[in-house]
Amino acid sequence: MSPVPALSPVPALPPVPASLSGPARPAFALVLSTDQYDADALAAAMTSELPGVPWAGCCTAGVFAGSRLLRQGLVVGLVSSEAVRVGVGVAQPVSQDGRRAGVLAASRALEGFPSSVAAGWSRALIVLPDAVTGNAADVVRGAVEVGGTGVVWAGGGAGDNLRFMRTAQFAGGRAYSDSVVVVAIDSPARMATGIRHGFRPYGPPTMVTRAEGTVVAELEFEGAFSVYQRTARARGDQVNLDGFATFAMTHPLGIPQADGEHVIRDPLRVVTPGGLYCVGEVPDGCLIRVMEGDPIGLVSAAREAATTARDAVAGPIAGAFVFDCISRCMMLGDTVRDELTTFEHELGQSVPVMGCLTFGEVGALGRGVPQFHNKTAVVLALGA
């Protein structure tokens, strides 16, 4: 496979990548944009610029090619191959039944694919849910129900730069909202993901005794915010309502996994009467703990994600798609370029890398099942 990214910082679309006229067949294009554009007009223009090429994507809070980040712009990654098989599925509304939408989108993406991956081949599924309107964790569960756990999973939630109003997903030459897009790729070249967040435990595990979707209402039968405050106080930190969002940016919640990893949940705000509203659901009865992180840890995690994907490919890499949480960018500030440069350096200076700032990410930690994550970096490396 040969992915070639093109990037434009202006409302006009980028030129068609030169590889369209090359010897390899253009098999698929991943299109990632920021949210300032008319989604229908963008979909029509991309379809015109990529005649006959299957493409899909979504809008996000930022896009990048290599170490160049745009908070308004468009990036297009073209996968060229004579052998690769690609399918795109879309389903809606995720706001009413996210799991069913995930099932339908994955089923449509895999139509015509063999039920099992051919010997020596690799299968990847990229999941791009609307993370504003629905339960993205449920969407991912539905997709995994169809795609299974023995394949490579990646992706991230479409976002609108934290305005929480409307996002766009692209498939079949059209723009959608309140939907999920799934891209299935079968390739004779190996594909692999690396996924890391870089946060470490800060407080003790506590039991979630009442949760309502994305709201952690009670921990150990007490208001969740009160327990969060007490945890911080035990470490010498004071957290009040006014300063919660700032403190929580670097102190999210983590759901412990069997292998010692943690799935991160980002608590955005305190809701009456003392619950924590998170990006992504938190199950009743699970353990959870307050985590902590810093820019050094985040960049180190980016390095680990890239090297894990690179080492798993175990050969030449044609390119990589990166799904990096918008909140990581907010924590890193001006040093976000260090993270993007790290992806590029660890995958190889000649390897084209493109990606976006997502509202939640999709992937499997270690040998765990694919899940919806927060504050996490996911690197999908495509073998040559």
Coordinates of C-alpha atoms in Angstrom, one line a residue:
M1 CA 0.0 0.0 0.0
S2 CA 1.1 3.5 -0.6
P3 CA -0.7 6.3 1.3
V4 CA 0.0 9.8 0.1
P5 CA -1.3 12.7 2.2
A6 CA -2.2 16.1 0.7
L7 CA -3.1 19.0 3.0
S8 CA -4.7 22.4 2.4
P9 CA -4.9 25.2 5.0
V10 CA -7.6 27.1 3.1
P11 CA -11.3 26.5 2.3
A12 CA -10.4 25.3 -1.2
L13 CA -9.8 21.6 -1.7
P14 CA -6.3 20.3 -2.2
P15 CA -5.2 19.2 -5.6
V16 CA -5.6 15.6 -6.4
P17 CA -2.5 13.7 -5.2
A18 CA -0.1 12.8 -7.9
S19 CA -0.4 9.1 -7.2
L20 CA -3.8 9.1 -8.8
S21 CA -2.1 9.0 -12.1
G22 CA 0.6 6.5 -11.0
P23 CA 0.7 2.8 -11.8
A24 CA -0.9 1.6 -8.5
R25 CA -4.7 1.6 -8.3
P26 CA -6.2 4.3 -6.0
A27 CA -8.2 2.0 -3.6
F28 CA -9.4 4.4 -0.9
A29 CA -9.1 8.0 0.4
L30 CA -9.4 9.0 4.0
V31 CA -10.7 12.6 4.2
L32 CA -10.4 14.5 7.5
S33 CA -11.5 18.2 7.8
T34 CA -12.1 20.7 10.5
D35 CA -15.7 21.8 11.1
Q36 CA -15.8 25.2 9.5
Y37 CA -16.9 24.0 6.1
D38 CA -20.3 23.3 4.6
A39 CA -20.4 19.5 4.9
D40 CA -22.6 18.9 1.8
A41 CA -20.5 21.2 -0.4
L42 CA -17.3 19.5 0.8
A43 CA -18.6 16.1 0.1
A44 CA -19.7 17.1 -3.4
A45 CA -16.3 18.7 -4.1
M46 CA -14.3 15.7 -2.8
T47 CA -16.4 13.3 -5.0
S48 CA -15.6 15.5 -8.0
E49 CA -11.9 15.6 -7.2
L50 CA -11.6 11.9 -6.5
P51 CA -13.6 10.4 -9.4
G52 CA -14.3 6.7 -8.9
V53 CA -12.3 6.5 -5.7
P54 CA -14.1 5.2 -2.6
W55 CA -13.6 7.7 0.2
A56 CA -14.8 8.3 3.8
G57 CA -14.0 10.5 6.8
C58 CA -15.3 13.0 9.2
C59 CA -14.9 16.5 10.6
T60 CA -12.7 17.0 13.7
A61 CA -11.1 19.8 15.8
G62 CA -7.9 19.8 13.8
V63 CA -6.0 17.9 11.1
F64 CA -2.3 17.3 10.5
A65 CA 0.1 15.9 7.9
G66 CA 3.5 15.1 9.4
S67 CA 4.1 17.7 12.1
R68 CA 2.0 20.4 10.5
L69 CA -1.2 21.0 12.4
L70 CA -4.1 23.0 11.1
R71 CA -7.1 24.2 13.2
Q72 CA -8.8 25.1 9.9
G73 CA -8.1 22.9 7.0
L74 CA -8.4 19.5 5.2
V75 CA -6.1 16.5 4.9
V76 CA -6.6 13.7 2.3
G77 CA -4.7 10.4 2.5
L78 CA -4.8 8.3 -0.6
V79 CA -4.2 4.5 -0.3
S80 CA -3.0 3.1 -3.6
S81 CA -2.8 -0.7 -4.2
E82 CA -3.6 -3.3 -6.8
A83 CA -4.5 -5.9 -4.2
V84 CA -6.2 -4.1 -1.2
R85 CA -9.9 -4.6 -0.7
V86 CA -11.9 -1.7 0.9
G87 CA -15.5 -1.4 2.1
V88 CA -17.3 1.6 3.6
G89 CA -20.5 1.4 5.7
V90 CA -22.6 4.1 7.3
A91 CA -25.6 3.9 9.7
Q92 CA -27.7 6.3 11.7
P93 CA -29.0 7.6 14.1
V94 CA -26.4 6.8 16.8
S95 CA -28.4 9.0 19.2
Q96 CA -31.2 6.5 19.4
D97 CA -29.5 3.1 19.2
G98 CA -25.7 3.4 19.0
R99 CA -25.1 -0.3 19.2
R100 CA -27.4 -1.1 16.3
A101 CA -25.8 1.7 14.2
G102 CA -22.4 0.1 14.9
V103 CA -23.7 -3.3 13.9
L104 CA -25.2 -2.0 10.6
A105 CA -22.2 0.2 9.6
A106 CA -19.7 -2.6 10.2
S107 CA -21.9 -5.1 8.4
R108 CA -22.2 -2.8 5.4
A109 CA -18.5 -2.1 5.4
L110 CA -17.8 -5.9 5.3
E111 CA -20.3 -6.8 2.6
G112 CA -18.5 -8.9 0.1
F113 CA -15.6 -9.6 2.4
P114 CA -14.7 -13.2 3.3
S115 CA -15.9 -14.1 6.7
S116 CA -12.4 -14.8 7.9
V117 CA -9.1 -13.1 6.9
A118 CA -7.2 -14.9 4.3
A119 CA -3.9 -16.5 5.4
G120 CA -1.1 -14.0 5.2
W121 CA -3.5 -11.0 5.0
S122 CA -4.4 -8.4 7.5
R123 CA -7.8 -6.7 8.2
A124 CA -8.3 -3.3 9.8
L125 CA -11.5 -1.6 10.7
I126 CA -11.6 2.2 11.2
V127 CA -14.6 3.5 13.2
L128 CA -15.6 7.1 13.0
P129 CA -18.7 7.8 15.2
D130 CA -20.5 11.0 15.9
A131 CA -19.3 11.5 19.5
V132 CA -21.5 14.4 20.2
T133 CA -25.0 13.0 19.7
G134 CA -24.7 9.4 20.9
N135 CA -23.0 6.8 23.1
A136 CA -19.8 6.2 21.1
A137 CA -18.8 3.3 23.5
D138 CA -22.0 1.5 22.5
V139 CA -21.4 2.2 18.8
V140 CA -17.9 0.6 19.1
R141 CA -19.5 -2.4 20.9
G142 CA -21.9 -2.9 18.0
A143 CA -19.1 -2.7 15.4
V144 CA -17.0 -5.2 17.3
E145 CA -19.9 -7.5 17.5
V146 CA -19.7 -7.8 13.7
G147 CA -16.0 -7.3 13.1
G148 CA -14.7 -9.4 16.0
T149 CA -11.6 -9.0 18.1
G150 CA -9.0 -10.8 15.9
V151 CA -8.6 -7.8 13.6
V152 CA -6.9 -4.4 13.8
W153 CA -9.1 -1.6 15.2
A154 CA -8.6 2.2 15.0
G155 CA -10.6 5.4 14.7
G156 CA -11.9 8.3 16.6
G157 CA -15.0 10.4 17.3
A158 CA -16.0 13.2 15.0
G159 CA -16.0 16.5 16.8
D160 CA -16.7 20.2 16.3
N161 CA -13.9 21.8 18.3
L162 CA -15.8 21.3 21.6
R163 CA -18.8 23.4 20.7
F164 CA -20.9 20.2 21.1
M165 CA -23.4 21.2 18.4
R166 CA -23.1 19.3 15.1
T167 CA -20.5 17.0 13.5
A168 CA -20.2 15.6 10.0
Q169 CA -19.3 12.1 8.8
F170 CA -18.6 11.3 5.2
A171 CA -19.4 8.1 3.2
G172 CA -20.5 7.2 -0.2
G173 CA -19.9 10.8 -1.5
R174 CA -22.4 12.2 1.1
A175 CA -22.2 14.1 4.4
Y176 CA -24.1 12.7 7.4
S177 CA -24.6 13.7 11.0
D178 CA -25.7 11.6 14.0
S179 CA -24.1 8.6 12.3
V180 CA -21.1 6.3 12.3
V181 CA -18.9 5.4 9.4
V182 CA -16.9 2.2 9.4
V183 CA -14.1 1.5 6.9
A184 CA -12.9 -2.1 6.4
I185 CA -9.5 -2.8 4.8
D186 CA -8.1 -6.1 3.8
S187 CA -4.5 -6.1 2.7
P188 CA -1.7 -8.6 1.9
A189 CA 0.6 -6.2 3.8
R190 CA 0.5 -6.2 7.5
M191 CA -1.4 -3.5 9.4
A192 CA -1.1 -2.8 13.1
T193 CA -2.0 -0.3 15.8
G194 CA -0.3 1.2 18.8
I195 CA -2.4 2.9 21.5
R196 CA -1.2 4.7 24.6
H197 CA -2.4 7.6 26.8
G198 CA 0.5 8.4 29.2
F199 CA -1.6 8.9 32.4
R200 CA -0.7 7.2 35.7
P201 CA -2.7 6.5 38.8
Y202 CA -3.1 9.4 41.3
G203 CA -5.9 8.1 43.6
P204 CA -7.0 4.7 44.9
P205 CA -9.6 2.5 43.1
T206 CA -13.2 3.3 44.1
M207 CA -16.4 1.5 43.1
V208 CA -18.9 3.2 40.8
T209 CA -22.1 2.6 42.7
R210 CA -24.3 4.6 40.4
A211 CA -23.7 5.7 36.9
E212 CA -26.2 7.1 34.3
G213 CA -24.6 6.7 30.9
T214 CA -21.8 9.2 30.7
V215 CA -22.4 10.6 34.2
V216 CA -20.7 9.1 37.2
A217 CA -23.3 9.9 39.9
E218 CA -21.9 8.1 42.9
L219 CA -18.6 6.5 44.1
E220 CA -18.9 4.2 47.1
F221 CA -22.5 5.5 47.6
E222 CA -21.3 9.1 47.9
G223 CA -21.5 12.0 45.4
A224 CA -18.7 11.4 42.8
F225 CA -17.5 15.0 43.0
S226 CA -17.1 14.8 46.8
V227 CA -15.0 11.7 46.4
Y228 CA -12.9 13.3 43.6
Q229 CA -12.3 16.4 45.9
R230 CA -11.2 14.2 48.8
T231 CA -8.8 12.2 46.6
A232 CA -7.2 15.5 45.5
R233 CA -7.1 16.8 49.0
A234 CA -5.2 13.6 50.2
R235 CA -2.5 14.5 47.6
G236 CA -2.3 18.1 48.8
D237 CA -4.5 19.6 45.9
Q238 CA -7.6 21.7 46.4
V239 CA -10.4 21.4 43.8
N240 CA -13.5 23.5 43.8
L241 CA -16.3 23.8 41.2
D242 CA -14.8 26.9 39.5
G243 CA -11.4 25.2 39.1
F244 CA -12.7 21.7 38.3
A245 CA -12.4 21.8 34.5
T246 CA -8.8 23.0 34.7
F247 CA -7.7 20.4 37.3
A248 CA -9.6 17.6 35.6
M249 CA -7.8 18.3 32.3
T250 CA -4.7 16.8 33.8
H251 CA -6.5 14.5 36.3
P252 CA -9.0 12.4 34.3
L253 CA -10.6 9.1 35.5
G254 CA -9.2 5.7 34.6
I255 CA -11.1 2.4 34.5
P256 CA -8.6 -0.4 35.5
Q257 CA -8.2 -3.3 33.1
A258 CA -7.2 -6.9 33.8
D259 CA -3.7 -6.4 32.4
G260 CA -3.0 -3.3 34.5
E261 CA -3.9 -0.7 31.8
H262 CA -6.5 1.9 32.3
V263 CA -9.2 3.1 29.9
I264 CA -9.4 6.9 30.3
R265 CA -12.6 8.8 30.9
D266 CA -12.4 12.6 30.6
P267 CA -14.7 14.3 33.2
L268 CA -15.8 17.6 31.6
R269 CA -17.9 19.2 34.3
V270 CA -19.8 18.7 37.5
V271 CA -23.5 18.2 37.2
T272 CA -26.2 18.5 39.8
P273 CA -26.2 17.0 42.4
G274 CA -22.5 16.3 42.4
G275 CA -22.0 13.9 39.5
L276 CA -19.2 14.0 36.9
Y277 CA -20.2 14.2 33.3
C278 CA -17.6 12.3 31.2
V279 CA -16.8 11.8 27.5
G280 CA -17.9 8.2 27.1
E281 CA -19.9 6.0 29.4
V282 CA -18.8 4.6 32.7
P283 CA -20.4 1.3 33.6
D284 CA -22.2 0.7 36.9
G285 CA -20.2 -1.4 39.3
C286 CA -16.8 -0.9 37.7
L287 CA -13.7 0.3 39.6
I288 CA -12.4 3.7 38.7
R289 CA -9.6 5.9 39.9
V290 CA -8.3 9.5 39.5
M291 CA -5.3 9.6 37.2
E292 CA -2.7 12.3 36.5
G293 CA -0.6 13.3 33.5
D294 CA 1.8 15.9 32.1
P295 CA 3.2 16.9 28.7
I296 CA 6.3 14.7 29.2
G297 CA 4.1 11.6 29.8
L298 CA 1.9 12.4 26.8
V299 CA 4.8 12.7 24.4
S300 CA 6.3 9.5 25.8
A301 CA 3.0 7.8 25.2
A302 CA 2.9 9.0 21.6
R303 CA 6.4 7.5 21.2
E304 CA 5.2 4.2 22.6
A305 CA 2.1 4.1 20.4
A306 CA 4.1 4.7 17.3
T307 CA 6.9 2.2 18.1
T308 CA 4.3 -0.4 19.1
A309 CA 2.6 -0.1 15.7
R310 CA 5.9 0.0 13.9
D311 CA 7.3 -3.1 15.6
A312 CA 4.1 -5.0 15.0
V313 CA 4.2 -4.4 11.3
A314 CA 7.7 -5.8 11.4
G315 CA 8.7 -4.5 8.0
P316 CA 8.5 -1.5 5.8
I317 CA 5.7 1.0 6.5
A318 CA 3.9 2.7 3.7
G319 CA 2.1 5.2 5.8
A320 CA 0.1 5.8 9.0
F321 CA -3.2 7.3 10.1
V322 CA -3.2 8.8 13.6
F323 CA -6.2 9.6 15.8
D324 CA -5.1 11.9 18.6
C325 CA -7.5 13.3 21.3
I326 CA -8.2 17.0 21.2
S327 CA -7.7 17.2 24.9
R328 CA -4.1 16.0 24.5
C329 CA -3.6 19.0 22.2
M330 CA -5.1 21.3 24.9
M331 CA -2.8 19.9 27.6
L332 CA 0.3 20.2 25.3
G333 CA -0.4 23.6 24.0
D334 CA 2.4 25.0 21.9
T335 CA 4.4 21.7 22.5
V336 CA 1.8 19.7 20.6
R337 CA 4.3 19.8 17.7
D338 CA 6.6 17.7 19.8
E339 CA 4.0 15.0 19.8
L340 CA 3.4 15.2 16.1
T341 CA 7.1 15.1 15.4
T342 CA 7.4 12.1 17.6
F343 CA 4.9 10.1 15.6
E344 CA 6.8 11.1 12.4
H345 CA 10.2 10.3 13.8
E346 CA 9.3 6.9 15.3
L347 CA 7.5 5.6 12.2
G348 CA 10.3 6.8 9.9
Q349 CA 11.2 10.1 8.4
S350 CA 10.2 8.9 4.9
V351 CA 6.8 7.5 6.1
P352 CA 3.8 9.7 5.3
V353 CA 1.7 10.4 8.4
M354 CA -1.6 12.1 8.6
G355 CA -4.3 12.4 11.2
C356 CA -6.7 14.4 13.2
L357 CA -7.7 15.6 16.7
T358 CA -10.6 13.4 17.7
F359 CA -13.3 13.5 20.3
G360 CA -12.5 10.1 21.8
E361 CA -10.6 7.3 20.2
V362 CA -11.1 3.7 19.2
G363 CA -8.7 0.8 19.8
A364 CA -7.7 -2.1 21.9
L365 CA -5.2 -1.7 24.8
G366 CA -2.8 -4.6 24.8
R367 CA -4.7 -7.9 24.4
G368 CA -8.0 -6.3 25.5
V369 CA -11.1 -5.8 23.5
P370 CA -11.6 -2.8 21.3
Q371 CA -13.1 0.1 23.2
F372 CA -13.9 3.8 23.1
H373 CA -11.1 5.8 24.9
N374 CA -10.5 9.4 25.9
K375 CA -7.2 11.4 26.0
T376 CA -5.5 8.6 24.0
A377 CA -3.3 8.4 20.9
V378 CA -4.0 5.7 18.3
V379 CA -1.6 5.0 15.5
L380 CA -2.6 2.8 12.6
A381 CA 0.5 1.7 10.6
L382 CA 0.0 0.4 7.1
G383 CA 2.6 -2.1 5.9
A384 CA 4.2 -1.6 2.5

